[in-house]
Amino acid sequence: MWKDVPTPWRACFEEAWLAYCNGSTPVGAVVVSSTAEIVTRGRNRVYEAAAPPGQVAGTGLAHAELNALLQVGTGDDRLSSYTLYTTMEPCPLCFGAFCLSGLRSLRYAARDGLAGSVNPASMPGYFSSRPFDVAGPFPDLEAVQMAMYTAHIMERCPPDRHAELLALREGYCRSGVRAGLKLHHSRCLLQARQQEWTAGRVFDEVTRLLGVTAATVASQ
């Protein structure tokens, strides 16, 4: 349940829900200090016309991780102690931005079998030789993220692409994809957006649908 979810992940899912509510892909990210303080927040803004100063919107580059990282000052001598949390495995753009940001730790909730590119060892020598600390996915969180992502795909993407976009992800997160299809057919997330549900309420509803207790999330 939401009450068991650590603060960084709560912040990530709050941003993901905001992205969904604004018509963008439901992905959220935060930069967290070594004392668990939220330093910056970012969300996907690909389908939006505007963004706060220092962030990007209305372009295929407007990803959650990039928007979170763009707000971190390059002169901050604590960068190497910060951690980037994100609800979705970063794509090549965002993983590259992470590697260049000065941060060394990354946590991602869900895999992205189509565009995910988290593999420091496969990067050029300049990156692969650095001591990155990468962890993910986290199964309970992955299922919730994949459910929201699936519902978004069904609503936003052309019908002739649904099978392609979901087939690969169903191979590694079947429960999340199936729950997302239920969310879509029941119009649950659309109604939640209209009724201005909080991210916590949405998270608990998706968790209930998945039959996940989220008891193990507290250690993630």
GROMACS .gro file of C-alpha atoms in nm:
model
  220
    1MET     CA    1   0.000   0.000   0.000
    2TRP     CA    2   0.097   0.364  -0.046
    3LYS     CA    3   0.179   0.406   0.322
    4ASP     CA    4   0.453   0.143   0.287
    5VAL     CA    5   0.621   0.308  -0.012
    6PRO     CA    6   0.944   0.498   0.067
    7THR     CA    7   0.944   0.874   0.008
    8PRO     CA    8   1.158   0.875  -0.310
    9TRP     CA    9   0.929   0.626  -0.481
   10ARG     CA   10   0.620   0.813  -0.365
   11ALA     CA   11   0.757   1.129  -0.523
   12CYS     CA   12   0.829   0.942  -0.846
   13PHE     CA   13   0.476   0.803  -0.870
   14GLU     CA   14   0.330   1.144  -0.784
   15GLU     CA   15   0.515   1.284  -1.085
   16ALA     CA   16   0.409   0.991  -1.303
   17TRP     CA   17   0.045   1.048  -1.210
   18LEU     CA   18   0.080   1.422  -1.286
   19ALA     CA   19   0.221   1.332  -1.626
   20TYR     CA   20  -0.075   1.104  -1.698
   21CYS     CA   21  -0.322   1.370  -1.582
   22ASN     CA   22  -0.164   1.617  -1.824
   23GLY     CA   23  -0.180   1.380  -2.120
   24SER     CA   24   0.185   1.275  -2.120
   25THR     CA   25   0.345   0.935  -2.066
   26PRO     CA   26   0.316   0.836  -1.697
   27VAL     CA   27   0.681   0.840  -1.598
   28GLY     CA   28   0.820   1.033  -1.302
   29ALA     CA   29   1.169   1.084  -1.164
   30VAL     CA   30   1.339   1.250  -0.868
   31VAL     CA   31   1.693   1.325  -0.759
   32VAL     CA   32   1.751   1.235  -0.394
   33SER     CA   33   2.032   1.335  -0.158
   34SER     CA   34   2.229   1.100   0.065
   35THR     CA   35   1.999   1.203   0.351
   36ALA     CA   36   1.687   1.102   0.152
   37GLU     CA   37   1.591   1.463   0.076
   38ILE     CA   38   1.414   1.525  -0.255
   39VAL     CA   39   1.647   1.761  -0.444
   40THR     CA   40   1.458   1.787  -0.776
   41ARG     CA   41   1.150   1.641  -0.942
   42GLY     CA   42   1.078   1.577  -1.307
   43ARG     CA   43   0.810   1.416  -1.519
   44ASN     CA   44   0.741   1.330  -1.878
   45ARG     CA   45   0.610   1.637  -2.065
   46VAL     CA   46   0.630   1.508  -2.423
   47TYR     CA   47   0.270   1.597  -2.507
   48GLU     CA   48   0.255   1.928  -2.320
   49ALA     CA   49   0.302   2.282  -2.446
   50ALA     CA   50   0.497   2.429  -2.155
   51ALA     CA   51   0.732   2.343  -1.870
   52PRO     CA   52   0.875   2.528  -1.570
   53PRO     CA   53   1.198   2.724  -1.633
   54GLY     CA   54   1.493   2.493  -1.686
   55GLN     CA   55   1.282   2.200  -1.803
   56VAL     CA   56   1.159   2.094  -2.148
   57ALA     CA   57   0.815   2.013  -2.291
   58GLY     CA   58   0.646   1.951  -2.623
   59THR     CA   59   0.930   1.745  -2.768
   60GLY     CA   60   1.037   1.383  -2.777
   61LEU     CA   61   1.325   1.488  -2.551
   62ALA     CA   62   1.093   1.590  -2.265
   63HIS     CA   63   1.148   1.280  -2.055
   64ALA     CA   64   1.110   1.260  -1.678
   65GLU     CA   65   1.472   1.178  -1.600
   66LEU     CA   66   1.604   1.457  -1.819
   67ASN     CA   67   1.374   1.712  -1.656
   68ALA     CA   68   1.486   1.602  -1.310
   69LEU     CA   69   1.854   1.613  -1.404
   70LEU     CA   70   1.834   1.951  -1.579
   71GLN     CA   71   1.752   2.114  -1.246
   72VAL     CA   72   2.064   1.986  -1.070
   73GLY     CA   73   2.343   2.244  -1.061
   74THR     CA   74   2.671   2.132  -1.216
   75GLY     CA   75   2.863   2.313  -0.943
   76ASP     CA   76   2.708   2.107  -0.665
   77ASP     CA   77   2.994   1.916  -0.504
   78ARG     CA   78   2.747   1.663  -0.363
   79LEU     CA   79   2.641   1.530  -0.704
   80SER     CA   80   2.823   1.200  -0.667
   81SER     CA   81   2.625   1.127  -0.350
   82TYR     CA   82   2.287   1.187  -0.516
   83THR     CA   83   2.062   0.913  -0.652
   84LEU     CA   84   1.827   0.932  -0.950
   85TYR     CA   85   1.500   0.744  -0.896
   86THR     CA   86   1.264   0.683  -1.187
   87THR     CA   87   0.950   0.478  -1.243
   88MET     CA   88   1.078   0.347  -1.579
   89GLU     CA   89   1.414   0.219  -1.701
   90PRO     CA   90   1.585   0.513  -1.875
   91CYS     CA   91   1.615   0.524  -2.252
   92PRO     CA   92   1.950   0.596  -2.427
   93LEU     CA   93   1.891   0.973  -2.399
   94CYS     CA   94   1.819   0.966  -2.027
   95PHE     CA   95   2.082   0.711  -1.933
   96GLY     CA   96   2.339   0.916  -2.119
   97ALA     CA   97   2.223   1.228  -1.935
   98PHE     CA   98   2.255   1.042  -1.605
   99CYS     CA   99   2.609   0.931  -1.688
  100LEU     CA  100   2.710   1.289  -1.772
  101SER     CA  101   2.529   1.451  -1.480
  102GLY     CA  102   2.782   1.369  -1.210
  103LEU     CA  103   2.541   1.137  -1.029
  104ARG     CA  104   2.657   0.782  -0.969
  105SER     CA  105   2.349   0.600  -0.837
  106LEU     CA  106   2.033   0.506  -1.025
  107ARG     CA  107   1.719   0.320  -0.919
  108TYR     CA  108   1.443   0.230  -1.165
  109ALA     CA  109   1.111   0.069  -1.078
  110ALA     CA  110   1.019  -0.098  -1.409
  111ARG     CA  111   1.204  -0.239  -1.705
  112ASP     CA  112   1.146  -0.104  -2.053
  113GLY     CA  113   1.209  -0.391  -2.290
  114LEU     CA  114   1.163  -0.168  -2.594
  115ALA     CA  115   1.374   0.140  -2.518
  116GLY     CA  116   1.545   0.070  -2.185
  117SER     CA  117   1.921   0.117  -2.202
  118VAL     CA  118   2.059   0.072  -1.851
  119ASN     CA  119   2.384  -0.115  -1.896
  120PRO     CA  120   2.698   0.077  -1.796
  121ALA     CA  121   2.922  -0.202  -1.925
  122SER     CA  122   2.798  -0.148  -2.281
  123MET     CA  123   2.878   0.224  -2.276
  124PRO     CA  124   3.197   0.371  -2.427
  125GLY     CA  125   3.507   0.348  -2.209
  126TYR     CA  126   3.461   0.700  -2.073
  127PHE     CA  127   3.142   0.581  -1.901
  128SER     CA  128   3.201   0.210  -1.844
  129SER     CA  129   3.507   0.278  -1.631
  130ARG     CA  130   3.308   0.488  -1.383
  131PRO     CA  131   3.171   0.334  -1.060
  132PHE     CA  132   2.799   0.352  -1.130
  133ASP     CA  133   2.555   0.194  -0.883
  134VAL     CA  134   2.245   0.081  -1.071
  135ALA     CA  135   1.955  -0.123  -0.929
  136GLY     CA  136   1.619  -0.229  -1.068
  137PRO     CA  137   1.361  -0.341  -1.141
  138PHE     CA  138   1.160  -0.377  -0.820
  139PRO     CA  139   0.876  -0.623  -0.896
  140ASP     CA  140   0.588  -0.472  -0.697
  141LEU     CA  141   0.664  -0.121  -0.821
  142GLU     CA  142   0.722  -0.251  -1.173
  143ALA     CA  143   0.374  -0.402  -1.186
  144VAL     CA  144   0.208  -0.075  -1.081
  145GLN     CA  145   0.413   0.129  -1.329
  146MET     CA  146   0.346  -0.117  -1.611
  147ALA     CA  147  -0.027  -0.111  -1.540
  148MET     CA  148  -0.037   0.269  -1.570
  149TYR     CA  149   0.188   0.260  -1.875
  150THR     CA  150  -0.030   0.000  -2.048
  151ALA     CA  151  -0.344   0.206  -1.990
  152HIS     CA  152  -0.164   0.507  -2.139
  153ILE     CA  153  -0.060   0.308  -2.448
  154MET     CA  154  -0.418   0.194  -2.504
  155GLU     CA  155  -0.545   0.552  -2.479
  156ARG     CA  156  -0.272   0.739  -2.665
  157CYS     CA  157  -0.118   0.511  -2.928
  158PRO     CA  158  -0.278   0.404  -3.260
  159PRO     CA  159  -0.466   0.072  -3.229
  160ASP     CA  160  -0.246  -0.093  -3.491
  161ARG     CA  161   0.054  -0.050  -3.259
  162HIS     CA  162  -0.103  -0.186  -2.940
  163ALA     CA  163   0.001  -0.548  -2.996
  164GLU     CA  164   0.359  -0.452  -3.082
  165LEU     CA  165   0.402  -0.222  -2.782
  166LEU     CA  166   0.249  -0.460  -2.529
  167ALA     CA  167   0.369  -0.802  -2.646
  168LEU     CA  168   0.731  -0.756  -2.542
  169ARG     CA  169   0.642  -0.603  -2.205
  170GLU     CA  170   0.392  -0.879  -2.133
  171GLY     CA  171   0.682  -1.122  -2.158
  172TYR     CA  172   0.844  -0.984  -1.843
  173CYS     CA  173   0.556  -0.816  -1.659
  174ARG     CA  174   0.241  -1.004  -1.756
  175SER     CA  175   0.050  -0.904  -1.441
  176GLY     CA  176   0.117  -0.535  -1.499
  177VAL     CA  177   0.008  -0.544  -1.862
  178ARG     CA  178  -0.308  -0.742  -1.780
  179ALA     CA  179  -0.394  -0.500  -1.499
  180GLY     CA  180  -0.337  -0.209  -1.736
  181LEU     CA  181  -0.580  -0.355  -1.987
  182LYS     CA  182  -0.839  -0.383  -1.709
  183LEU     CA  183  -0.776  -0.019  -1.614
  184HIS     CA  184  -0.828   0.081  -1.975
  185HIS     CA  185  -1.148  -0.116  -2.033
  186SER     CA  186  -1.299   0.000  -1.703
  187ARG     CA  187  -1.188   0.361  -1.769
  188CYS     CA  188  -1.067   0.365  -1.409
  189LEU     CA  189  -0.771   0.598  -1.462
  190LEU     CA  190  -0.970   0.834  -1.683
  191GLN     CA  191  -1.233   0.862  -1.412
  192ALA     CA  192  -0.965   0.903  -1.145
  193ARG     CA  193  -0.818   1.192  -1.343
  194GLN     CA  194  -1.157   1.357  -1.380
  195GLN     CA  195  -1.223   1.316  -1.008
  196GLU     CA  196  -0.873   1.447  -0.921
  197TRP     CA  197  -0.758   1.142  -0.728
  198THR     CA  198  -0.425   1.167  -0.548
  199ALA     CA  199  -0.133   0.956  -0.662
  200GLY     CA  200  -0.162   0.757  -0.342
  201ARG     CA  201  -0.522   0.666  -0.407
  202VAL     CA  202  -0.439   0.563  -0.763
  203PHE     CA  203  -0.142   0.356  -0.644
  204ASP     CA  204  -0.356   0.171  -0.391
  205GLU     CA  205  -0.630   0.106  -0.647
  206VAL     CA  206  -0.382  -0.037  -0.897
  207THR     CA  207  -0.218  -0.240  -0.619
  208ARG     CA  208  -0.558  -0.379  -0.522
  209LEU     CA  209  -0.624  -0.473  -0.883
  210LEU     CA  210  -0.288  -0.648  -0.902
  211GLY     CA  211  -0.340  -0.828  -0.573
  212VAL     CA  212  -0.002  -0.702  -0.456
  213THR     CA  213   0.044  -0.622  -0.089
  214ALA     CA  214   0.348  -0.399  -0.148
  215ALA     CA  215   0.483  -0.518   0.185
  216THR     CA  216   0.825  -0.570   0.028
  217VAL     CA  217   0.836  -0.219  -0.117
  218ALA     CA  218   0.951  -0.070   0.213
  219SER     CA  219   1.301  -0.208   0.161
  220GLN     CA  220   1.335  -0.076  -0.193
   0.00000   0.00000   0.00000
